[in-house]
């Protein structure tokens, strides 16, 4: 059996650019790609926290240390500079690999500076 598992999540990054005329994709600071393990040209899912849009594209490398998150091409209609996004990449694992798999989770401040990284999401508690 194969299972699709979360590989990496970039949580609440701020869109810095939206380039409708660009060839396509999402440009992400190269240091962030390296930290998260997301490869250039890898398929990613983007979830726009501001408007609820969810779309698929691929990652391209932006200048290291730039903090750049540029949503390009047709996807530029779905995210504007200043929007908060969640970027996810997934991996297909066999059941043995899945038992030991831990995703890379990266959390940002409003300037796209890494605040922390983790390999687990806290357990969600029921609210009162």
mmCIF file of N, CA and C in Angstrom:
data_model
loop_
_atom_site.group_PDB
_atom_site.id
_atom_site.type_symbol
_atom_site.label_atom_id
_atom_site.label_comp_id
_atom_site.label_asym_id
_atom_site.label_seq_id
_atom_site.Cartn_x
_atom_site.Cartn_y
_atom_site.Cartn_z
ATOM 1 N N UNK A 1 0.839 -1.173 0.000
ATOM 2 C CA UNK A 1 0.000 0.000 0.000
ATOM 3 C C UNK A 1 0.890 1.244 0.000
ATOM 4 N N UNK A 2 0.450 2.271 -0.710
ATOM 5 C CA UNK A 2 1.135 3.556 -0.710
ATOM 6 C C UNK A 2 0.220 4.599 -0.077
ATOM 7 N N UNK A 3 0.835 5.497 0.677
ATOM 8 C CA UNK A 3 0.087 6.516 1.409
ATOM 9 C C UNK A 3 0.683 7.876 1.068
ATOM 10 N N UNK A 4 -0.153 8.854 0.779
ATOM 11 C CA UNK A 4 0.315 10.213 0.544
ATOM 12 C C UNK A 4 0.388 10.925 1.887
ATOM 13 N N UNK A 5 1.587 11.387 2.236
ATOM 14 C CA UNK A 5 1.841 12.018 3.534
ATOM 15 C C UNK A 5 2.380 13.436 3.333
ATOM 16 N N UNK A 6 2.107 14.294 4.309
ATOM 17 C CA UNK A 6 2.676 15.634 4.302
ATOM 18 C C UNK A 6 4.190 15.532 4.396
ATOM 19 N N UNK A 7 4.891 16.137 3.455
ATOM 20 C CA UNK A 7 6.358 16.159 3.445
ATOM 21 C C UNK A 7 6.877 17.428 4.110
ATOM 22 N N UNK A 8 6.283 18.568 3.721
ATOM 23 C CA UNK A 8 6.725 19.862 4.241
ATOM 24 C C UNK A 8 5.562 20.832 4.247
ATOM 25 N N UNK A 9 5.578 21.725 5.238
ATOM 26 C CA UNK A 9 4.564 22.786 5.311
ATOM 27 C C UNK A 9 5.254 24.086 5.664
ATOM 28 N N UNK A 10 5.000 25.112 4.858
ATOM 29 C CA UNK A 10 5.452 26.471 5.122
ATOM 30 C C UNK A 10 4.217 27.217 5.616
ATOM 31 N N UNK A 11 4.183 27.512 6.910
ATOM 32 C CA UNK A 11 2.956 27.968 7.572
ATOM 33 C C UNK A 11 2.903 29.484 7.716
ATOM 34 N N UNK A 12 1.897 30.069 7.091
ATOM 35 C CA UNK A 12 1.576 31.489 7.192
ATOM 36 C C UNK A 12 2.712 32.378 6.686
ATOM 37 N N UNK A 13 3.167 32.060 5.483
ATOM 38 C CA UNK A 13 4.105 32.941 4.792
ATOM 39 C C UNK A 13 3.307 34.076 4.162
ATOM 40 N N UNK A 14 3.950 35.204 3.988
ATOM 41 C CA UNK A 14 3.296 36.364 3.376
ATOM 42 C C UNK A 14 3.697 36.464 1.911
ATOM 43 N N UNK A 15 2.707 36.561 1.028
ATOM 44 C CA UNK A 15 2.976 36.748 -0.399
ATOM 45 C C UNK A 15 3.645 38.112 -0.577
ATOM 46 N N UNK A 16 4.807 38.111 -1.233
ATOM 47 C CA UNK A 16 5.535 39.367 -1.466
ATOM 48 C C UNK A 16 5.312 39.916 -2.870
ATOM 49 N N UNK A 17 5.037 39.029 -3.817
ATOM 50 C CA UNK A 17 4.835 39.425 -5.212
ATOM 51 C C UNK A 17 3.730 38.563 -5.824
ATOM 52 N N UNK A 18 3.105 39.118 -6.838
ATOM 53 C CA UNK A 18 2.089 38.408 -7.604
ATOM 54 C C UNK A 18 2.300 38.831 -9.056
ATOM 55 N N UNK A 19 2.856 37.922 -9.872
ATOM 56 C CA UNK A 19 3.296 38.271 -11.228
ATOM 57 C C UNK A 19 2.467 37.523 -12.267
ATOM 58 N N UNK A 20 1.384 38.145 -12.720
ATOM 59 C CA UNK A 20 0.486 37.515 -13.687
ATOM 60 C C UNK A 20 1.213 37.168 -14.986
ATOM 61 N N UNK A 21 2.101 38.018 -15.454
ATOM 62 C CA UNK A 21 2.777 37.809 -16.730
ATOM 63 C C UNK A 21 3.951 36.850 -16.675
ATOM 64 N N UNK A 22 4.300 36.373 -15.491
ATOM 65 C CA UNK A 22 5.426 35.451 -15.377
ATOM 66 C C UNK A 22 4.999 34.083 -15.882
ATOM 67 N N UNK A 23 5.955 33.251 -16.244
ATOM 68 C CA UNK A 23 5.672 31.963 -16.871
ATOM 69 C C UNK A 23 4.811 31.035 -16.009
ATOM 70 N N UNK A 24 4.876 31.175 -14.725
ATOM 71 C CA UNK A 24 4.068 30.337 -13.844
ATOM 72 C C UNK A 24 4.843 29.936 -12.619
ATOM 73 N N UNK A 25 4.210 29.237 -11.706
ATOM 74 C CA UNK A 25 4.861 28.686 -10.527
ATOM 75 C C UNK A 25 4.806 29.605 -9.324
ATOM 76 N N UNK A 26 5.534 29.206 -8.281
ATOM 77 C CA UNK A 26 5.672 30.005 -7.066
ATOM 78 C C UNK A 26 7.148 30.074 -6.714
ATOM 79 N N UNK A 27 7.699 31.271 -6.759
ATOM 80 C CA UNK A 27 9.103 31.467 -6.392
ATOM 81 C C UNK A 27 9.196 31.602 -4.876
ATOM 82 N N UNK A 28 10.113 30.820 -4.282
ATOM 83 C CA UNK A 28 10.282 30.800 -2.829
ATOM 84 C C UNK A 28 11.768 30.975 -2.527
ATOM 85 N N UNK A 29 12.067 31.806 -1.545
ATOM 86 C CA UNK A 29 13.436 32.022 -1.071
ATOM 87 C C UNK A 29 14.183 30.687 -1.027
ATOM 88 N N UNK A 30 15.338 30.629 -1.682
ATOM 89 C CA UNK A 30 16.107 29.385 -1.763
ATOM 90 C C UNK A 30 16.490 28.808 -0.416
ATOM 91 N N UNK A 31 16.763 29.660 0.568
ATOM 92 C CA UNK A 31 17.086 29.158 1.907
ATOM 93 C C UNK A 31 15.906 28.421 2.519
ATOM 94 N N UNK A 32 14.706 28.910 2.245
ATOM 95 C CA UNK A 32 13.496 28.271 2.776
ATOM 96 C C UNK A 32 13.262 26.936 2.083
ATOM 97 N N UNK A 33 13.495 26.883 0.775
ATOM 98 C CA UNK A 33 13.387 25.601 0.072
ATOM 99 C C UNK A 33 14.350 24.589 0.685
ATOM 100 N N UNK A 34 15.595 25.006 0.917
ATOM 101 C CA UNK A 34 16.591 24.095 1.483
ATOM 102 C C UNK A 34 16.182 23.617 2.878
ATOM 103 N N UNK A 35 15.718 24.531 3.711
ATOM 104 C CA UNK A 35 15.312 24.179 5.073
ATOM 105 C C UNK A 35 14.153 23.193 5.076
ATOM 106 N N UNK A 36 13.202 23.398 4.178
ATOM 107 C CA UNK A 36 11.984 22.580 4.168
ATOM 108 C C UNK A 36 12.146 21.267 3.402
ATOM 109 N N UNK A 37 13.159 21.188 2.545
ATOM 110 C CA UNK A 37 13.317 20.004 1.710
ATOM 111 C C UNK A 37 12.460 20.021 0.460
ATOM 112 N N UNK A 38 11.809 21.143 0.184
ATOM 113 C CA UNK A 38 11.040 21.274 -1.063
ATOM 114 C C UNK A 38 12.037 21.541 -2.185
ATOM 115 N N UNK A 39 11.924 20.776 -3.244
ATOM 116 C CA UNK A 39 12.860 20.896 -4.364
ATOM 117 C C UNK A 39 12.311 21.828 -5.435
ATOM 118 N N UNK A 40 13.226 22.430 -6.171
ATOM 119 C CA UNK A 40 12.798 23.246 -7.302
ATOM 120 C C UNK A 40 12.059 22.350 -8.294
ATOM 121 N N UNK A 41 10.954 22.831 -8.804
ATOM 122 C CA UNK A 41 10.052 22.160 -9.742
ATOM 123 C C UNK A 41 9.165 21.098 -9.080
ATOM 124 N N UNK A 42 9.226 20.983 -7.769
ATOM 125 C CA UNK A 42 8.353 20.031 -7.071
ATOM 126 C C UNK A 42 6.934 20.592 -6.985
ATOM 127 N N UNK A 43 5.960 19.716 -7.151
ATOM 128 C CA UNK A 43 4.562 20.131 -7.029
ATOM 129 C C UNK A 43 4.283 20.562 -5.602
ATOM 130 N N UNK A 44 3.570 21.681 -5.466
ATOM 131 C CA UNK A 44 3.147 22.177 -4.161
ATOM 132 C C UNK A 44 1.674 22.555 -4.205
ATOM 133 N N UNK A 45 1.058 22.515 -3.053
ATOM 134 C CA UNK A 45 -0.307 23.011 -2.867
ATOM 135 C C UNK A 45 -0.180 24.335 -2.116
ATOM 136 N N UNK A 46 -0.961 25.324 -2.502
ATOM 137 C CA UNK A 46 -0.977 26.607 -1.806
ATOM 138 C C UNK A 46 -2.401 26.858 -1.324
ATOM 139 N N UNK A 47 -2.508 27.225 -0.056
ATOM 140 C CA UNK A 47 -3.792 27.533 0.575
ATOM 141 C C UNK A 47 -3.731 28.986 1.022
ATOM 142 N N UNK A 48 -4.606 29.821 0.460
ATOM 143 C CA UNK A 48 -4.623 31.241 0.786
ATOM 144 C C UNK A 48 -5.512 31.449 2.012
ATOM 145 N N UNK A 49 -4.903 31.863 3.115
ATOM 146 C CA UNK A 49 -5.632 32.065 4.369
ATOM 147 C C UNK A 49 -6.609 33.227 4.232
ATOM 148 N N UNK A 50 -6.270 34.239 3.433
ATOM 149 C CA UNK A 50 -7.112 35.428 3.314
ATOM 150 C C UNK A 50 -8.401 35.194 2.542
ATOM 151 N N UNK A 51 -8.350 34.422 1.454
ATOM 152 C CA UNK A 51 -9.549 34.286 0.621
ATOM 153 C C UNK A 51 -10.037 32.848 0.449
ATOM 154 N N UNK A 52 -9.330 31.886 1.031
ATOM 155 C CA UNK A 52 -9.756 30.490 0.964
ATOM 156 C C UNK A 52 -9.382 29.756 -0.308
ATOM 157 N N UNK A 53 -8.733 30.438 -1.246
ATOM 158 C CA UNK A 53 -8.340 29.774 -2.498
ATOM 159 C C UNK A 53 -7.327 28.674 -2.196
ATOM 160 N N UNK A 54 -7.451 27.571 -2.918
ATOM 161 C CA UNK A 54 -6.526 26.441 -2.803
ATOM 162 C C UNK A 54 -6.144 26.056 -4.224
ATOM 163 N N UNK A 55 -4.843 25.957 -4.490
ATOM 164 C CA UNK A 55 -4.422 25.660 -5.851
ATOM 165 C C UNK A 55 -3.088 24.921 -5.862
ATOM 166 N N UNK A 56 -2.821 24.285 -6.996
ATOM 167 C CA UNK A 56 -1.609 23.500 -7.203
ATOM 168 C C UNK A 56 -0.713 24.219 -8.189
ATOM 169 N N UNK A 57 0.570 24.232 -7.884
ATOM 170 C CA UNK A 57 1.574 24.766 -8.800
ATOM 171 C C UNK A 57 2.886 24.049 -8.496
ATOM 172 N N UNK A 58 4.003 24.645 -8.848
ATOM 173 C CA UNK A 58 5.291 24.050 -8.520
ATOM 174 C C UNK A 58 6.217 25.139 -7.996
ATOM 175 N N UNK A 59 7.216 24.727 -7.233
ATOM 176 C CA UNK A 59 8.152 25.663 -6.617
ATOM 177 C C UNK A 59 9.311 25.961 -7.565
ATOM 178 N N UNK A 60 9.727 27.220 -7.575
ATOM 179 C CA UNK A 60 10.995 27.586 -8.209
ATOM 180 C C UNK A 60 11.816 28.354 -7.178
ATOM 181 N N UNK A 61 13.096 28.344 -7.373
ATOM 182 C CA UNK A 61 14.030 28.934 -6.418
ATOM 183 C C UNK A 61 14.113 30.435 -6.635
ATOM 184 N N UNK A 62 13.953 31.187 -5.539
ATOM 185 C CA UNK A 62 14.172 32.635 -5.551
ATOM 186 C C UNK A 62 15.488 32.921 -4.823
ATOM 187 N N UNK A 63 15.916 34.137 -4.894
ATOM 188 C CA UNK A 63 17.177 34.549 -4.280
ATOM 189 C C UNK A 63 17.227 34.182 -2.796
ATOM 190 N N UNK A 64 18.329 33.568 -2.387
ATOM 191 C CA UNK A 64 18.524 33.172 -1.000
ATOM 192 C C UNK A 64 18.516 34.397 -0.091
ATOM 193 N N UNK A 65 17.800 34.293 1.018
ATOM 194 C CA UNK A 65 17.749 35.374 1.998
ATOM 195 C C UNK A 65 16.802 36.506 1.647
ATOM 196 N N UNK A 66 16.071 36.371 0.540
ATOM 197 C CA UNK A 66 15.186 37.448 0.075
ATOM 198 C C UNK A 66 13.844 37.471 0.799
ATOM 199 N N UNK A 67 13.431 36.350 1.378
ATOM 200 C CA UNK A 67 12.096 36.266 1.973
ATOM 201 C C UNK A 67 10.989 36.238 0.935
ATOM 202 N N UNK A 68 11.353 36.043 -0.324
ATOM 203 C CA UNK A 68 10.403 36.129 -1.431
ATOM 204 C C UNK A 68 9.449 34.934 -1.480
ATOM 205 N N UNK A 69 8.174 35.235 -1.619
ATOM 206 C CA UNK A 69 7.122 34.281 -1.961
ATOM 207 C C UNK A 69 6.322 34.950 -3.069
ATOM 208 N N UNK A 70 6.591 34.569 -4.314
ATOM 209 C CA UNK A 70 5.933 35.187 -5.461
ATOM 210 C C UNK A 70 5.023 34.174 -6.138
ATOM 211 N N UNK A 71 3.735 34.483 -6.170
ATOM 212 C CA UNK A 71 2.756 33.625 -6.835
ATOM 213 C C UNK A 71 2.625 34.148 -8.264
ATOM 214 N N UNK A 72 2.890 33.270 -9.238
ATOM 215 C CA UNK A 72 3.061 33.707 -10.619
ATOM 216 C C UNK A 72 2.069 33.057 -11.572
ATOM 217 N N UNK A 73 1.976 33.646 -12.768
ATOM 218 C CA UNK A 73 1.120 33.107 -13.818
ATOM 219 C C UNK A 73 -0.351 33.188 -13.424
ATOM 220 N N UNK A 74 -1.135 32.245 -13.886
ATOM 221 C CA UNK A 74 -2.578 32.253 -13.626
ATOM 222 C C UNK A 74 -2.883 32.261 -12.128
ATOM 223 N N UNK A 75 -2.028 31.618 -11.321
ATOM 224 C CA UNK A 75 -2.235 31.578 -9.870
ATOM 225 C C UNK A 75 -2.156 32.968 -9.239
ATOM 226 N N UNK A 76 -1.548 33.928 -9.943
ATOM 227 C CA UNK A 76 -1.457 35.293 -9.422
ATOM 228 C C UNK A 76 -2.849 35.904 -9.220
ATOM 229 N N UNK A 77 -3.851 35.341 -9.873
ATOM 230 C CA UNK A 77 -5.232 35.803 -9.663
ATOM 231 C C UNK A 77 -5.787 35.323 -8.315
ATOM 232 N N UNK A 78 -5.092 34.381 -7.677
ATOM 233 C CA UNK A 78 -5.593 33.754 -6.457
ATOM 234 C C UNK A 78 -4.871 34.207 -5.190
ATOM 235 N N UNK A 79 -3.806 35.004 -5.336
ATOM 236 C CA UNK A 79 -3.061 35.483 -4.172
ATOM 237 C C UNK A 79 -2.419 36.827 -4.489
ATOM 238 N N UNK A 80 -2.575 37.767 -3.580
ATOM 239 C CA UNK A 80 -2.041 39.118 -3.751
ATOM 240 C C UNK A 80 -0.970 39.391 -2.708
ATOM 241 N N UNK A 81 -0.051 40.303 -3.001
ATOM 242 C CA UNK A 81 0.929 40.678 -1.977
ATOM 243 C C UNK A 81 0.215 41.040 -0.676
ATOM 244 N N UNK A 82 0.758 40.533 0.416
ATOM 245 C CA UNK A 82 0.169 40.746 1.731
ATOM 246 C C UNK A 82 -0.691 39.593 2.212
ATOM 247 N N UNK A 83 -1.156 38.740 1.286
ATOM 248 C CA UNK A 83 -1.956 37.579 1.695
ATOM 249 C C UNK A 83 -1.093 36.590 2.461
ATOM 250 N N UNK A 84 -1.694 35.918 3.432
ATOM 251 C CA UNK A 84 -1.022 34.839 4.145
ATOM 252 C C UNK A 84 -1.333 33.530 3.436
ATOM 253 N N UNK A 85 -0.296 32.722 3.218
ATOM 254 C CA UNK A 85 -0.482 31.438 2.551
ATOM 255 C C UNK A 85 0.166 30.314 3.350
ATOM 256 N N UNK A 86 -0.327 29.125 3.104
ATOM 257 C CA UNK A 86 0.278 27.902 3.600
ATOM 258 C C UNK A 86 0.692 27.112 2.366
ATOM 259 N N UNK A 87 1.941 26.716 2.318
ATOM 260 C CA UNK A 87 2.476 25.953 1.189
ATOM 261 C C UNK A 87 2.765 24.540 1.687
ATOM 262 N N UNK A 88 2.211 23.535 1.002
ATOM 263 C CA UNK A 88 2.419 22.146 1.398
ATOM 264 C C UNK A 88 2.975 21.333 0.233
ATOM 265 N N UNK A 89 3.878 20.430 0.576
ATOM 266 C CA UNK A 89 4.386 19.439 -0.363
ATOM 267 C C UNK A 89 4.114 18.066 0.243
ATOM 268 N N UNK A 90 3.837 17.103 -0.599
ATOM 269 C CA UNK A 90 3.473 15.765 -0.147
ATOM 270 C C UNK A 90 4.411 14.731 -0.759
ATOM 271 N N UNK A 91 4.516 13.586 -0.097
ATOM 272 C CA UNK A 91 5.332 12.478 -0.595
ATOM 273 C C UNK A 91 4.500 11.209 -0.546
ATOM 274 N N UNK A 92 4.734 10.317 -1.482
ATOM 275 C CA UNK A 92 4.055 9.024 -1.495
ATOM 276 C C UNK A 92 5.006 8.011 -0.875
ATOM 277 N N UNK A 93 4.569 7.411 0.221
ATOM 278 C CA UNK A 93 5.400 6.490 0.986
ATOM 279 C C UNK A 93 4.725 5.139 1.089
ATOM 280 N N UNK A 94 5.532 4.097 1.248
ATOM 281 C CA UNK A 94 4.916 2.807 1.550
ATOM 282 C C UNK A 94 4.565 2.785 3.036
ATOM 283 N N UNK A 95 3.828 1.785 3.475
ATOM 284 C CA UNK A 95 3.319 1.778 4.844
ATOM 285 C C UNK A 95 4.439 1.725 5.889
ATOM 286 N N UNK A 96 5.547 1.096 5.579
ATOM 287 C CA UNK A 96 6.672 1.050 6.530
ATOM 288 C C UNK A 96 7.331 2.422 6.635
ATOM 289 N N UNK A 97 7.567 3.078 5.496
ATOM 290 C CA UNK A 97 8.135 4.429 5.509
ATOM 291 C C UNK A 97 7.212 5.390 6.256
ATOM 292 N N UNK A 98 5.913 5.252 6.034
ATOM 293 C CA UNK A 98 4.934 6.154 6.639
ATOM 294 C C UNK A 98 4.932 6.060 8.164
ATOM 295 N N UNK A 99 5.209 4.882 8.707
ATOM 296 C CA UNK A 99 5.225 4.711 10.162
ATOM 297 C C UNK A 99 6.258 5.599 10.834
ATOM 298 N N UNK A 100 7.359 5.875 10.164
ATOM 299 C CA UNK A 100 8.459 6.617 10.771
ATOM 300 C C UNK A 100 8.624 8.025 10.194
ATOM 301 N N UNK A 101 7.759 8.394 9.271
ATOM 302 C CA UNK A 101 7.891 9.681 8.588
ATOM 303 C C UNK A 101 7.521 10.846 9.506
ATOM 304 N N UNK A 102 8.306 11.908 9.424
ATOM 305 C CA UNK A 102 8.019 13.167 10.109
ATOM 306 C C UNK A 102 8.147 14.296 9.092
ATOM 307 N N UNK A 103 7.133 15.135 8.967
ATOM 308 C CA UNK A 103 7.225 16.250 8.027
ATOM 309 C C UNK A 103 8.127 17.355 8.575
ATOM 310 N N UNK A 104 8.524 18.253 7.703
ATOM 311 C CA UNK A 104 9.239 19.463 8.107
ATOM 312 C C UNK A 104 8.219 20.596 8.089
ATOM 313 N N UNK A 105 8.016 21.213 9.233
ATOM 314 C CA UNK A 105 7.054 22.300 9.384
ATOM 315 C C UNK A 105 7.834 23.575 9.693
ATOM 316 N N UNK A 106 7.613 24.618 8.890
ATOM 317 C CA UNK A 106 8.345 25.870 9.051
ATOM 318 C C UNK A 106 7.326 26.985 9.280
ATOM 319 N N UNK A 107 7.574 27.787 10.320
ATOM 320 C CA UNK A 107 6.652 28.849 10.731
ATOM 321 C C UNK A 107 7.339 30.203 10.561
ATOM 322 N N UNK A 108 6.573 31.190 10.065
ATOM 323 C CA UNK A 108 7.127 32.492 9.707
ATOM 324 C C UNK A 108 6.513 33.639 10.497
ATOM 325 N N UNK A 109 7.269 34.757 10.575
ATOM 326 C CA UNK A 109 6.690 35.999 11.068
ATOM 327 C C UNK A 109 6.194 36.799 9.862
ATOM 328 N N UNK A 110 5.726 38.016 10.096
ATOM 329 C CA UNK A 110 5.143 38.829 9.019
ATOM 330 C C UNK A 110 6.160 39.272 7.975
ATOM 331 N N UNK A 111 7.464 39.131 8.258
ATOM 332 C CA UNK A 111 8.513 39.496 7.297
ATOM 333 C C UNK A 111 9.107 38.266 6.609
ATOM 334 N N UNK A 112 8.427 37.141 6.712
ATOM 335 C CA UNK A 112 8.878 35.862 6.136
ATOM 336 C C UNK A 112 10.211 35.406 6.706
ATOM 337 N N UNK A 113 10.469 35.776 7.932
ATOM 338 C CA UNK A 113 11.630 35.255 8.648
ATOM 339 C C UNK A 113 11.185 34.006 9.389
ATOM 340 N N UNK A 114 12.009 32.978 9.350
ATOM 341 C CA UNK A 114 11.675 31.731 10.024
ATOM 342 C C UNK A 114 11.663 31.968 11.533
ATOM 343 N N UNK A 115 10.538 31.648 12.161
ATOM 344 C CA UNK A 115 10.414 31.768 13.606
ATOM 345 C C UNK A 115 10.807 30.479 14.312
ATOM 346 N N UNK A 116 10.426 29.365 13.677
ATOM 347 C CA UNK A 116 10.768 28.062 14.237
ATOM 348 C C UNK A 116 10.448 27.005 13.198
ATOM 349 N N UNK A 117 10.983 25.820 13.436
ATOM 350 C CA UNK A 117 10.608 24.677 12.622
ATOM 351 C C UNK A 117 10.340 23.516 13.571
ATOM 352 N N UNK A 118 9.614 22.532 13.074
ATOM 353 C CA UNK A 118 9.182 21.433 13.899
ATOM 354 C C UNK A 118 8.950 20.230 13.005
ATOM 355 N N UNK A 119 8.673 19.091 13.635
ATOM 356 C CA UNK A 119 8.317 17.903 12.861
ATOM 357 C C UNK A 119 6.974 17.338 13.305
ATOM 358 N N UNK A 120 6.245 18.104 14.133
ATOM 359 C CA UNK A 120 4.918 17.645 14.535
ATOM 360 C C UNK A 120 4.005 18.841 14.819
ATOM 361 N N UNK A 121 2.743 18.632 14.589
ATOM 362 C CA UNK A 121 1.716 19.635 14.855
ATOM 363 C C UNK A 121 1.116 19.312 16.208
ATOM 364 N N UNK A 122 0.952 20.312 17.085
ATOM 365 C CA UNK A 122 0.373 20.021 18.413
ATOM 366 C C UNK A 122 -1.019 19.391 18.271
ATOM 367 N N UNK A 123 -1.352 18.535 19.226
ATOM 368 C CA UNK A 123 -2.674 17.906 19.252
ATOM 369 C C UNK A 123 -3.728 18.987 19.426
ATOM 370 N N UNK A 124 -4.771 18.941 18.601
ATOM 371 C CA UNK A 124 -5.835 19.921 18.697
ATOM 372 C C UNK A 124 -6.784 19.535 19.805
ATOM 373 N N UNK A 125 -6.999 20.452 20.719
ATOM 374 C CA UNK A 125 -7.926 20.209 21.840
ATOM 375 C C UNK A 125 -9.290 20.741 21.491
ATOM 376 N N UNK A 126 -10.318 20.132 22.045
ATOM 377 C CA UNK A 126 -11.679 20.622 21.860
ATOM 378 C C UNK A 126 -11.834 21.940 22.613
ATOM 379 N N UNK A 127 -12.480 22.906 21.996
ATOM 380 C CA UNK A 127 -12.689 24.173 22.674
ATOM 381 C C UNK A 127 -13.929 24.100 23.547
ATOM 382 N N UNK A 128 -13.912 24.901 24.593
ATOM 383 C CA UNK A 128 -15.034 24.892 25.551
ATOM 384 C C UNK A 128 -16.205 25.684 25.054
#
